[in-house]
Coordinates of C-alpha atoms in Angstrom, one line a residue:
M90 CA 110.9 79.2 113.3
M91 CA 110.1 82.7 112.0
D92 CA 113.9 83.2 111.5
L93 CA 113.5 80.8 108.6
L94 CA 111.2 83.2 106.7
P95 CA 113.8 83.9 103.9
F96 CA 113.7 80.2 103.0
V97 CA 110.1 80.6 102.0
F98 CA 111.2 82.4 98.8
A99 CA 114.7 80.9 98.8
F100 CA 113.3 77.4 97.9
P101 CA 111.5 78.4 94.7
L102 CA 114.4 80.7 93.8
A103 CA 116.8 77.8 94.1
G104 CA 114.5 75.7 92.1
F105 CA 114.4 78.3 89.4
V106 CA 118.2 78.6 89.3
S107 CA 118.9 74.9 89.1
L108 CA 116.2 74.3 86.5
A109 CA 117.4 77.3 84.4
F110 CA 121.0 76.1 84.4
A111 CA 119.9 72.6 83.4
R112 CA 119.1 74.0 79.9
G113 CA 116.9 71.1 78.9
R114 CA 119.3 68.4 80.1
M115 CA 117.5 67.5 83.3
P116 CA 115.3 64.3 83.1
E117 CA 111.6 65.0 83.3
K118 CA 111.1 63.2 86.6
A119 CA 114.0 65.1 88.2
A120 CA 112.6 68.4 86.8
A121 CA 109.2 67.6 88.4
I122 CA 110.8 66.8 91.7
V123 CA 112.8 70.1 91.8
G124 CA 110.0 72.2 90.4
V125 CA 107.2 70.8 92.5
G126 CA 109.3 70.0 95.5
S127 CA 110.7 73.5 95.9
I128 CA 107.2 74.9 96.1
G129 CA 106.1 72.1 98.4
L130 CA 108.9 72.9 100.8
S131 CA 108.0 76.6 100.7
A132 CA 104.3 75.7 101.4
L133 CA 105.3 73.4 104.3
L134 CA 107.5 76.1 105.8
S135 CA 104.8 78.7 105.4
A136 CA 102.4 76.5 107.2
L137 CA 104.8 76.0 110.1
I138 CA 105.6 79.7 110.3
G139 CA 101.9 80.6 110.1
Y140 CA 101.1 78.2 113.0
Q141 CA 103.8 79.8 115.2
F142 CA 102.6 83.3 114.2
L143 CA 99.0 82.5 115.2
M144 CA 99.9 80.6 118.4
H145 CA 102.5 83.1 119.5
P146 CA 101.7 86.5 117.9
P147 CA 104.8 88.7 117.7
E148 CA 104.8 92.0 119.6
G149 CA 103.0 94.7 117.6
G150 CA 101.3 92.1 115.4
A151 CA 104.2 91.9 113.0
Y152 CA 107.6 90.2 112.6
V153 CA 110.2 92.1 110.7
Q154 CA 113.5 90.5 109.5
V155 CA 116.2 92.7 107.9
L156 CA 118.4 90.8 105.6
W157 CA 120.7 93.6 104.4
T158 CA 120.7 97.2 103.3
W159 CA 120.1 97.4 99.6
I160 CA 121.2 101.0 98.9
D161 CA 122.7 103.8 101.0
V162 CA 122.7 107.0 99.0
D163 CA 122.2 110.4 100.6
G164 CA 119.7 109.2 103.2
F165 CA 118.0 106.8 100.9
T166 CA 118.5 103.4 102.6
P167 CA 115.9 100.9 101.4
Q168 CA 116.5 97.4 102.9
F169 CA 115.9 93.9 101.9
A170 CA 113.6 93.4 104.8
L171 CA 110.7 90.9 105.3
R172 CA 107.5 91.8 107.1
L173 CA 105.1 89.1 108.3
D174 CA 101.8 90.2 109.6
A175 CA 98.3 88.8 109.2
L176 CA 97.9 90.2 105.6
S177 CA 101.2 88.9 104.3
L178 CA 100.5 85.6 106.1
V179 CA 97.2 85.2 104.2
M180 CA 98.9 85.9 100.9
L181 CA 101.7 83.6 101.8
G182 CA 99.2 80.7 102.3
V183 CA 97.4 81.4 99.1
I184 CA 100.6 81.7 97.0
T185 CA 102.5 78.7 98.3
G186 CA 99.5 76.5 99.1
V187 CA 97.5 77.0 95.9
G188 CA 100.7 77.4 94.0
F189 CA 101.9 73.9 95.2
L190 CA 98.7 72.3 94.0
I191 CA 99.0 74.0 90.6
H192 CA 102.6 72.9 90.3
M193 CA 101.7 69.3 91.2
Y194 CA 98.9 69.3 88.5
A195 CA 101.3 70.9 86.0
S196 CA 103.7 67.9 86.5
W197 CA 101.0 65.8 84.9
Y198 CA 99.6 68.3 82.4
M199 CA 103.0 69.2 80.9
R200 CA 104.3 65.7 80.7
G201 CA 106.1 65.0 77.4
D202 CA 106.6 68.7 76.5
D203 CA 110.0 69.6 75.1
G204 CA 110.4 72.5 77.5
Y205 CA 109.4 70.6 80.7
D206 CA 112.3 71.9 82.9
R207 CA 112.1 75.4 81.4
F208 CA 108.4 75.5 82.2
F209 CA 109.0 74.7 85.9
S210 CA 111.9 77.2 86.1
Y211 CA 109.6 79.9 85.0
M212 CA 106.9 78.8 87.4
N213 CA 109.3 78.8 90.3
L214 CA 110.5 82.3 89.4
F215 CA 106.9 83.4 89.3
V216 CA 106.2 82.2 92.8
A217 CA 109.5 83.6 94.1
S218 CA 108.7 87.0 92.6
M219 CA 105.2 87.0 94.1
L220 CA 106.6 86.1 97.5
F221 CA 109.1 89.0 97.2
L222 CA 106.1 91.3 96.5
V223 CA 104.0 90.3 99.5
L224 CA 106.8 89.9 102.0
G225 CA 108.6 93.2 101.2
D226 CA 108.7 95.6 104.1
N227 CA 109.3 98.6 101.8
L228 CA 107.8 99.7 98.5
L229 CA 111.1 99.4 96.6
F230 CA 111.4 95.7 97.6
L231 CA 107.7 95.3 96.7
Y232 CA 108.3 96.9 93.3
F233 CA 111.2 94.5 92.7
G234 CA 108.8 91.5 93.1
W235 CA 106.2 93.5 91.1
E236 CA 108.5 93.6 88.1
G237 CA 109.6 90.0 88.6
V238 CA 106.0 88.9 88.4
G239 CA 105.7 90.9 85.1
L240 CA 108.8 89.2 83.7
S241 CA 107.6 85.7 84.7
S242 CA 104.2 86.2 83.2
Y243 CA 105.8 87.3 79.9
L244 CA 108.0 84.1 79.9
L245 CA 105.0 81.8 80.7
I246 CA 102.4 83.4 78.5
G247 CA 104.8 83.1 75.6
F248 CA 106.1 79.6 76.7
W249 CA 105.1 78.0 73.4
Y250 CA 107.0 80.7 71.6
K251 CA 107.2 78.9 68.2
D252 CA 103.6 80.0 67.6
A253 CA 103.8 83.7 66.7
A254 CA 100.4 84.4 68.3
N255 CA 101.7 83.3 71.7
G256 CA 104.7 85.6 71.4
A257 CA 102.3 88.5 70.5
A258 CA 100.1 87.7 73.6
A259 CA 103.2 87.7 75.8
R260 CA 104.4 91.1 74.5
K261 CA 100.9 92.5 74.9
A262 CA 100.7 91.5 78.5
F263 CA 104.2 92.9 79.1
V264 CA 103.6 96.2 77.4
V265 CA 100.1 96.9 78.8
T266 CA 101.2 96.1 82.4
R267 CA 104.3 98.3 82.0
V268 CA 102.0 101.2 81.4
G269 CA 100.5 100.7 84.9
D270 CA 104.0 100.0 86.3
T271 CA 105.2 103.4 85.0
F272 CA 102.4 105.2 86.9
M273 CA 103.3 103.2 90.0
A274 CA 107.0 104.1 89.7
I275 CA 106.2 107.8 89.5
G276 CA 104.0 107.4 92.5
L277 CA 106.9 105.9 94.5
F278 CA 109.2 108.8 93.5
L279 CA 106.6 111.3 94.8
L280 CA 106.1 109.4 98.0
F281 CA 109.8 109.3 98.7
H282 CA 110.2 113.0 97.8
H283 CA 107.4 114.1 100.1
L284 CA 107.6 111.6 102.9
G285 CA 111.3 110.8 102.9
T286 CA 110.9 107.0 103.1
L287 CA 109.7 104.0 101.2
N288 CA 109.2 101.8 104.2
I289 CA 105.6 100.9 104.0
Q290 CA 104.7 101.4 107.7
D291 CA 106.8 104.6 108.1
A292 CA 105.4 106.0 104.8
M293 CA 101.8 105.4 105.9
A294 CA 102.5 107.0 109.3
A295 CA 104.2 110.0 107.7
A296 CA 101.4 110.4 105.2
T297 CA 98.9 110.7 108.0
K298 CA 101.0 113.4 109.7
T299 CA 101.9 115.2 106.5
W300 CA 98.6 115.3 104.5
P301 CA 95.1 116.1 105.7
V302 CA 92.2 114.1 104.3
G303 CA 91.6 115.3 100.7
D304 CA 95.1 116.7 100.2
E305 CA 95.9 117.1 96.5
M306 CA 99.3 115.4 96.7
A307 CA 97.8 112.5 98.6
T308 CA 95.3 112.1 95.8
I309 CA 98.0 112.2 93.1
C310 CA 100.1 109.6 94.8
A311 CA 97.1 107.3 95.5
L312 CA 95.9 107.6 91.9
L313 CA 99.4 106.7 90.6
I314 CA 99.5 103.7 92.9
L315 CA 96.1 102.8 91.6
G316 CA 97.5 102.9 88.1
G317 CA 99.9 100.2 88.9
A318 CA 97.2 98.1 90.6
V319 CA 94.9 98.5 87.6
G320 CA 97.6 97.2 85.2
K321 CA 98.6 94.1 87.2
S322 CA 95.0 93.2 88.2
A323 CA 93.6 93.7 84.6
Q324 CA 91.0 96.4 85.5
L325 CA 89.7 99.1 83.3
P326 CA 91.3 100.6 81.3
L327 CA 94.3 98.2 81.3
Q328 CA 92.3 95.0 81.2
T329 CA 93.0 94.0 77.5
W330 CA 96.0 91.8 78.2
L331 CA 94.3 89.2 80.4
P332 CA 92.2 87.3 77.9
D333 CA 95.1 87.0 75.5
A334 CA 97.2 85.6 78.4
M335 CA 95.2 82.4 77.8
A336 CA 97.9 81.6 75.1
G337 CA 100.0 80.1 77.9
P338 CA 99.6 76.5 79.2
T339 CA 96.5 76.0 81.4
P340 CA 98.5 75.7 84.7
V341 CA 100.0 79.1 83.9
S342 CA 96.5 80.5 83.6
A343 CA 95.6 79.0 86.9
L344 CA 98.7 80.5 88.6
I345 CA 98.2 83.9 87.1
H346 CA 94.5 84.1 87.9
A347 CA 94.3 82.4 91.3
A348 CA 97.6 82.7 93.3
T349 CA 99.7 85.4 91.7
M350 CA 99.8 88.4 89.4
V351 CA 96.1 89.6 89.2
T352 CA 95.8 89.5 93.0
A353 CA 98.8 91.8 93.3
G354 CA 96.8 95.0 92.7
V355 CA 94.3 94.0 95.4
Y356 CA 97.1 93.4 97.9
L357 CA 98.8 96.7 97.0
I358 CA 95.7 98.8 97.7
A359 CA 95.0 96.9 100.9
R360 CA 98.6 97.3 102.1
T361 CA 98.5 101.1 101.4
H362 CA 94.9 101.6 102.4
V363 CA 96.0 104.5 104.7
L364 CA 97.1 106.5 101.7
F365 CA 93.8 105.9 99.9
E366 CA 91.8 106.9 103.0
L367 CA 93.5 110.2 102.8
S368 CA 92.0 110.6 99.3
P369 CA 88.3 109.9 99.2
I370 CA 88.5 110.7 95.4
A371 CA 91.0 108.0 94.8
L372 CA 89.1 105.5 97.0
H373 CA 85.9 106.3 95.0
W374 CA 87.7 105.6 91.8
V375 CA 88.9 102.2 93.1
G376 CA 85.3 101.2 93.8
W377 CA 83.9 102.4 90.5
I378 CA 86.7 101.0 88.4
G379 CA 86.0 97.6 90.1
A380 CA 82.3 97.9 89.5
A381 CA 82.7 98.9 85.9
T382 CA 85.2 96.1 85.2
A383 CA 82.9 93.5 86.9
L384 CA 80.0 94.5 84.7
L385 CA 82.0 94.7 81.5
A386 CA 83.7 91.4 82.1
G387 CA 80.3 89.8 82.9
F388 CA 78.7 90.9 79.7
T389 CA 81.7 89.8 77.7
A390 CA 81.8 86.4 79.3
L391 CA 78.3 85.8 78.0
A392 CA 79.5 85.9 74.4
Q393 CA 82.7 83.9 74.7
T394 CA 82.9 80.3 73.2
D395 CA 86.4 79.4 74.4
I396 CA 86.4 77.7 77.8
K397 CA 89.5 79.4 79.0
R398 CA 88.4 82.9 77.8
V399 CA 85.1 82.5 79.7
L400 CA 87.1 81.8 82.9
A401 CA 89.5 84.7 82.1
Y402 CA 86.7 87.2 82.0
S403 CA 85.2 85.7 85.1
T404 CA 88.6 86.4 86.8
M405 CA 88.5 90.0 85.6
S406 CA 85.0 90.3 87.0
Q407 CA 85.9 88.8 90.4
I408 CA 88.9 91.0 90.8
G409 CA 86.5 93.8 90.0
Y410 CA 84.4 92.7 93.0
M411 CA 87.5 93.0 95.2
F412 CA 88.3 96.5 93.9
L413 CA 84.6 97.4 94.5
A414 CA 84.9 96.2 98.1
L415 CA 88.2 98.1 98.6
G416 CA 86.6 101.3 97.3
A417 CA 83.7 100.8 99.8
G418 CA 86.2 100.5 102.7
A419 CA 85.5 96.7 103.0
Y420 CA 89.1 95.8 103.1
Q421 CA 88.8 92.5 105.1
P422 CA 86.0 91.1 102.9
A423 CA 88.1 91.9 99.8
I424 CA 91.0 89.9 101.1
F425 CA 88.7 87.2 102.2
H426 CA 87.3 87.0 98.7
L427 CA 90.8 87.0 97.3
M428 CA 91.5 83.8 99.2
T429 CA 88.2 82.0 98.4
H430 CA 88.5 83.1 94.7
A431 CA 92.0 81.5 94.6
F432 CA 90.4 78.2 95.7
F433 CA 87.6 78.0 93.2
K434 CA 89.3 79.7 90.3
A435 CA 92.4 77.5 90.5
L436 CA 90.0 74.5 90.6
L437 CA 88.1 75.8 87.5
F438 CA 91.2 76.4 85.4
L439 CA 92.8 73.1 86.3
S440 CA 89.6 71.1 85.7
A441 CA 89.3 73.1 82.4
G442 CA 92.8 71.8 81.5
S443 CA 91.5 68.3 82.1
V444 CA 88.6 69.0 79.8
I445 CA 90.9 70.4 77.1
L446 CA 93.2 67.4 77.2
A447 CA 90.2 65.0 77.2
M448 CA 89.0 66.9 74.1
H449 CA 92.4 66.5 72.4
H450 CA 93.3 70.2 73.0
E451 CA 89.9 71.5 71.8
Q452 CA 88.8 74.6 73.7
E453 CA 85.6 75.6 71.8
I454 CA 82.7 74.8 74.1
F455 CA 80.3 74.3 71.2
Q456 CA 82.5 71.4 70.2
M457 CA 81.9 69.7 73.5
G458 CA 78.7 68.5 75.2
G459 CA 77.7 65.4 77.1
L460 CA 81.1 65.3 78.9
R461 CA 79.5 64.7 82.3
K462 CA 79.2 61.0 81.3
K463 CA 82.7 60.8 79.8
I464 CA 84.7 62.5 82.6
P465 CA 82.4 62.4 85.7
F466 CA 85.2 63.3 88.2
V467 CA 86.2 66.4 86.3
F468 CA 82.5 67.3 85.9
A469 CA 82.0 67.0 89.6
V470 CA 84.9 69.2 90.6
F471 CA 84.3 71.7 87.8
T472 CA 80.7 72.1 89.0
I473 CA 81.9 72.7 92.6
G474 CA 84.2 75.4 91.3
C475 CA 81.3 77.0 89.4
L476 CA 79.1 76.8 92.5
G477 CA 81.8 78.8 94.3
L478 CA 82.0 81.3 91.5
V479 CA 78.2 81.9 91.5
A480 CA 78.3 82.2 95.3
F481 CA 75.9 79.2 95.8
P482 CA 74.8 79.0 99.4
G483 CA 77.2 77.1 101.6
T484 CA 80.2 77.4 99.3
S485 CA 83.2 79.6 100.0
G486 CA 82.3 82.2 97.4
F487 CA 78.9 82.6 99.1
F488 CA 80.4 83.8 102.4
S489 CA 83.0 86.2 100.8
K490 CA 80.9 87.7 98.1
D491 CA 77.9 88.3 100.3
Q492 CA 80.2 90.0 102.9
M493 CA 81.5 92.3 100.3
L494 CA 78.0 93.3 99.1
F495 CA 76.8 93.7 102.6
E496 CA 79.6 96.0 103.7
A497 CA 79.4 98.0 100.6
L498 CA 75.7 98.7 101.4
A499 CA 76.3 99.1 105.1
H500 CA 79.2 101.6 104.6
G501 CA 76.9 103.9 102.6
H502 CA 77.6 102.8 99.0
P503 CA 74.3 101.6 97.6
D504 CA 75.5 102.3 94.1
L505 CA 78.3 99.9 94.4
Y506 CA 76.0 97.4 96.1
Y507 CA 73.5 97.4 93.2
A508 CA 76.3 97.2 90.6
G509 CA 77.7 94.2 92.5
L510 CA 74.3 92.5 92.7
F511 CA 73.8 92.9 89.0
G512 CA 77.3 91.5 88.4
A513 CA 76.3 88.5 90.5
F514 CA 73.3 87.9 88.2
L515 CA 75.6 88.0 85.2
T516 CA 78.1 85.7 86.9
A517 CA 75.3 83.1 87.5
I518 CA 74.2 83.2 83.9
Y519 CA 77.6 82.9 82.1
T520 CA 78.9 80.3 84.6
S521 CA 75.8 78.1 84.3
R522 CA 75.9 78.6 80.5
L523 CA 79.5 77.2 80.6
V524 CA 78.4 74.1 82.6
F525 CA 75.3 73.3 80.5
I526 CA 77.0 73.7 77.1
T527 CA 80.2 71.8 78.1
F528 CA 78.8 68.9 80.1
F529 CA 75.2 68.5 79.2
G530 CA 73.3 67.6 76.1
E531 CA 74.7 65.3 73.4
P532 CA 78.4 65.3 72.1
R533 CA 78.8 67.8 69.4
S534 CA 82.0 66.5 67.8
E535 CA 84.0 63.3 67.5
H536 CA 86.4 64.6 70.1
A537 CA 83.5 64.9 72.6
K538 CA 82.4 61.3 71.7
E539 CA 85.9 60.0 72.3
A540 CA 86.7 62.1 75.4
H541 CA 88.6 60.3 78.2
G542 CA 89.5 61.5 81.7
G543 CA 92.9 62.0 83.2
H544 CA 94.3 59.8 85.9
G545 CA 97.0 59.6 88.5
I546 CA 97.6 61.3 91.8
A547 CA 99.3 64.4 90.2
H548 CA 96.0 65.0 88.3
S549 CA 93.3 64.0 90.8
L550 CA 94.7 65.1 94.2
P551 CA 95.1 68.8 93.4
L552 CA 91.5 68.9 92.0
A553 CA 90.1 67.1 95.0
V554 CA 91.9 69.3 97.6
L555 CA 90.8 72.4 95.8
A556 CA 87.2 71.2 95.5
V557 CA 87.2 70.7 99.3
L558 CA 88.6 74.2 99.8
A559 CA 86.1 75.7 97.3
L560 CA 83.3 74.2 99.4
L561 CA 84.6 74.8 102.9
G562 CA 87.0 77.7 102.5
G563 CA 84.4 80.1 103.6
F564 CA 84.6 78.8 107.1
I565 CA 88.3 79.9 107.5
H566 CA 88.7 82.9 109.8
L567 CA 91.3 85.5 108.7
P568 CA 92.8 87.4 111.7
L569 CA 93.1 90.7 109.8
D570 CA 91.8 93.1 112.5
A571 CA 95.3 94.2 113.4
V572 CA 96.2 95.1 109.8
L573 CA 93.1 96.2 108.1
P574 CA 90.4 98.4 109.6
E575 CA 86.9 97.2 110.1
P576 CA 84.5 100.1 110.6
P577 CA 81.9 99.4 113.3
L578 CA 78.4 98.7 111.9
S579 CA 75.2 100.0 113.4
E580 CA 72.5 97.7 114.6
E581 CA 70.3 98.8 111.8
A582 CA 73.1 97.9 109.3
E583 CA 73.4 94.5 110.9
H584 CA 69.7 93.8 110.2
L585 CA 70.5 94.4 106.5
K586 CA 72.8 91.3 106.4
H587 CA 70.1 88.7 106.1
N588 CA 68.3 90.8 103.4
V589 CA 71.5 91.1 101.4
E590 CA 72.1 87.3 101.7
L591 CA 68.5 86.6 100.6
M592 CA 68.7 89.0 97.7
S593 CA 72.0 87.5 96.6
M594 CA 70.6 84.0 96.7
L595 CA 67.5 85.0 94.7
V596 CA 69.7 86.8 92.1
G597 CA 72.0 83.7 91.8
F598 CA 69.1 81.3 91.5
A599 CA 67.4 83.6 88.9
G600 CA 70.6 83.6 86.8
I601 CA 71.0 79.8 87.0
G602 CA 67.4 79.3 86.1
L603 CA 67.6 81.7 83.2
A604 CA 70.7 80.0 81.9
W605 CA 69.1 76.6 82.2
L606 CA 66.1 77.8 80.1
V607 CA 68.0 79.6 77.4
F608 CA 71.1 77.4 77.0
H609 CA 69.8 74.0 77.9
A610 CA 66.1 73.5 77.9
R611 CA 65.3 75.9 75.0
P612 CA 68.6 76.5 73.1
Q613 CA 66.7 77.9 70.2
I614 CA 66.0 81.0 72.4
A615 CA 69.8 81.6 72.6
E616 CA 70.1 81.2 68.8
S617 CA 67.2 83.6 68.2
L618 CA 68.7 86.2 70.5
K619 CA 72.1 85.8 68.9
S620 CA 70.6 86.4 65.4
N621 CA 68.3 89.2 66.3
L622 CA 70.9 91.0 68.5
S623 CA 73.9 90.1 66.4
L624 CA 75.5 93.6 66.7
V625 CA 75.1 93.5 70.5
W626 CA 76.5 89.9 70.6
K627 CA 79.5 91.0 68.5
F628 CA 80.0 94.0 70.8
F629 CA 80.1 91.8 73.9
R630 CA 82.2 89.2 72.2
S631 CA 84.8 91.9 71.3
A632 CA 85.0 92.9 75.0
F633 CA 83.3 96.3 74.2
G634 CA 85.8 97.0 71.4
F635 CA 88.7 98.0 73.6
D636 CA 91.3 96.2 71.5
W637 CA 89.9 98.0 68.4
L638 CA 89.9 101.3 70.2
Y639 CA 93.5 101.0 71.4
D640 CA 94.6 99.9 68.0
L641 CA 93.0 103.0 66.6
L642 CA 94.3 105.4 69.2
F643 CA 97.8 104.0 69.8
V644 CA 98.9 101.2 67.6
R645 CA 98.1 102.7 64.2
P646 CA 99.5 106.1 64.9
Y647 CA 102.7 104.5 66.1
L648 CA 102.9 102.3 63.0
W649 CA 102.3 105.4 60.8
F650 CA 105.0 107.3 62.5
V651 CA 107.4 104.3 62.2
H652 CA 106.5 104.2 58.5
V653 CA 107.1 107.9 57.9
N654 CA 110.3 107.7 59.9
R655 CA 111.4 104.5 58.3
N656 CA 114.6 106.1 57.0
D657 CA 115.2 107.6 60.5
G658 CA 115.3 111.3 59.9
I659 CA 117.3 111.9 63.1
D660 CA 120.0 109.5 62.0
V661 CA 120.0 111.1 58.5
A662 CA 120.4 114.6 60.0
I663 CA 123.2 113.5 62.3
G664 CA 124.8 111.7 59.4
Q665 CA 125.1 115.1 57.6
I666 CA 127.6 116.3 60.2
P667 CA 130.5 114.1 59.0
V668 CA 129.6 114.8 55.4
A669 CA 129.9 118.6 56.0
L670 CA 133.2 118.2 57.9
K671 CA 134.6 116.0 55.1
A672 CA 133.6 118.7 52.5
M673 CA 135.3 121.4 54.6
H674 CA 138.4 119.3 55.0
G675 CA 138.5 118.9 51.2
R676 CA 138.4 122.6 50.6
L677 CA 141.0 123.3 53.3
A678 CA 143.3 120.7 51.8
K679 CA 143.3 122.5 48.5
T680 CA 145.0 125.5 50.2
Q681 CA 148.1 123.3 50.6
S682 CA 149.3 123.9 47.1
G683 CA 153.0 123.6 47.7
Q684 CA 153.7 127.1 46.2
T685 CA 155.9 129.3 48.4
R686 CA 154.4 132.6 47.2
W687 CA 151.0 131.6 48.3
Y688 CA 152.2 130.6 51.8
V689 CA 154.1 133.9 52.2
A690 CA 150.9 135.8 51.0
A691 CA 148.8 133.9 53.5
M692 CA 151.1 134.7 56.4
G693 CA 151.2 138.3 55.4
I694 CA 147.4 138.5 55.2
G695 CA 147.1 136.7 58.5
A696 CA 149.5 139.1 60.2
V697 CA 147.6 142.1 58.8
V698 CA 144.3 140.7 60.1
L699 CA 145.8 140.0 63.5
V700 CA 147.3 143.5 63.9
A701 CA 144.0 145.1 62.7
A702 CA 142.0 143.0 65.2
V703 CA 144.3 144.1 68.1
V704 CA 144.0 147.8 67.1
I705 CA 140.3 147.6 66.7
L706 CA 139.7 145.7 70.0
K707 CA 142.0 148.0 71.9

């Protein structure tokens, strides 16, 4: 069965090719069958392979399948090779399983769109690229999928390209993530130069033998790899592309935020954790970048009024939690939270899509209200997703988030623990605010009064399945011990676990209670705070002014240079060369006068100069 591993990505790749070559001529139903069916086959095959892997673990804990040698140049022989171990198996399940549910929902959501088959071709390419990334046995193959994910996100974010704003959002995502990708590419060059291989396992083993802990080159390589992870996972300082990515259709947002793209950075750091452990400085930066991003995104989400942007900043915050855990050495809890986050975040985005369609494409939450009575099923599943997000006791998010906070404290990182705890408080506030404003109270617009729910299996089944996973996904055991280290905890540290869980529950309930008071029971308090702290509110709403700052530091100077160089001085300078040659040619042409005496005189003068030169040089 494991020999069929290449078909896991071959199915979505074949779906992409067939849909792309259809060029809009494939009927909508056929496009849905190809687009959704290809991911369904991939998910089914992944489940069968995963079952065999768990029932009959391969020798060494990993199965490697070499497809072919990619390049063979002077000892550089990267291969198209697939590696299936516990870590890639978890990612495989998330990508294909959650991805299939998103595709099924999208077949309902995108119905009637002119680019229906084009949409699914891009979605299939997105999934295939992510599968390349997580199954690649070497860093070059991984980077191939890494860039494929970037291309797919560009195509999907700008899917409705006739709106110039959507095209701008797609370009922004592409350019900002390319900054991180450049750092990562340089890091790969350095790794190969110093270690002689890009095979992940061989490179990590060679790094341990070549560099002692704290080595400067190990730190440089780890920080460059971190640069790539920061870009893809929308962490500080390359986080500005993610909120604008909401320009794409809602199923795209679900796929980017739950099953692909933003989780790539977390996977990369976990996969190369050996390199980061050789550089305590780099690992420290991973944790604090995650903590800072979680807090920045939490404050920003408090001031957003677009339902999708609130969820976008919550994703940024949750990925920040994963980075925080990775920086604290809690690798397994970080991957555990990656999985549970995929469940409840996909559920939140898809149910938000149902809200948006029920509201006739209105995304402003202050135009909603009272929707719990209009669309009760969507209200129920959205609330379940929110409970997972705030780590409500018993939900999947409760188990994974508390484990991350506990291990951060137990591994000697109280600063990261308290930052994460405060981030959990912010999460409870902005998530509860979203629920109270959207679903409670009275309808605030005609669209809210006329809201109607979606129907059909393609709409309801993915939401129901994801709701169950968001509730019960915390009970799934991930067999990651053979891939990711789990430092032993002292008995004293074990006693802290209940205290951490209790504190996390109290913080969550406090956030929910405060949100209920300010945004539901006494909304005038929120209005008073907004008017009295208008500058602070605007600062939070602008996401701490990063877009303004980058516009000032990079965009405006570039536009100024373009304006100054609008006539292209380099081209003008180069253009003077043929002008000068033409002028010289004109002057030389005048010497051809046709008069014999001038030719004889010229030959005589030339002969004299030649003889003089010979005599002098001699």
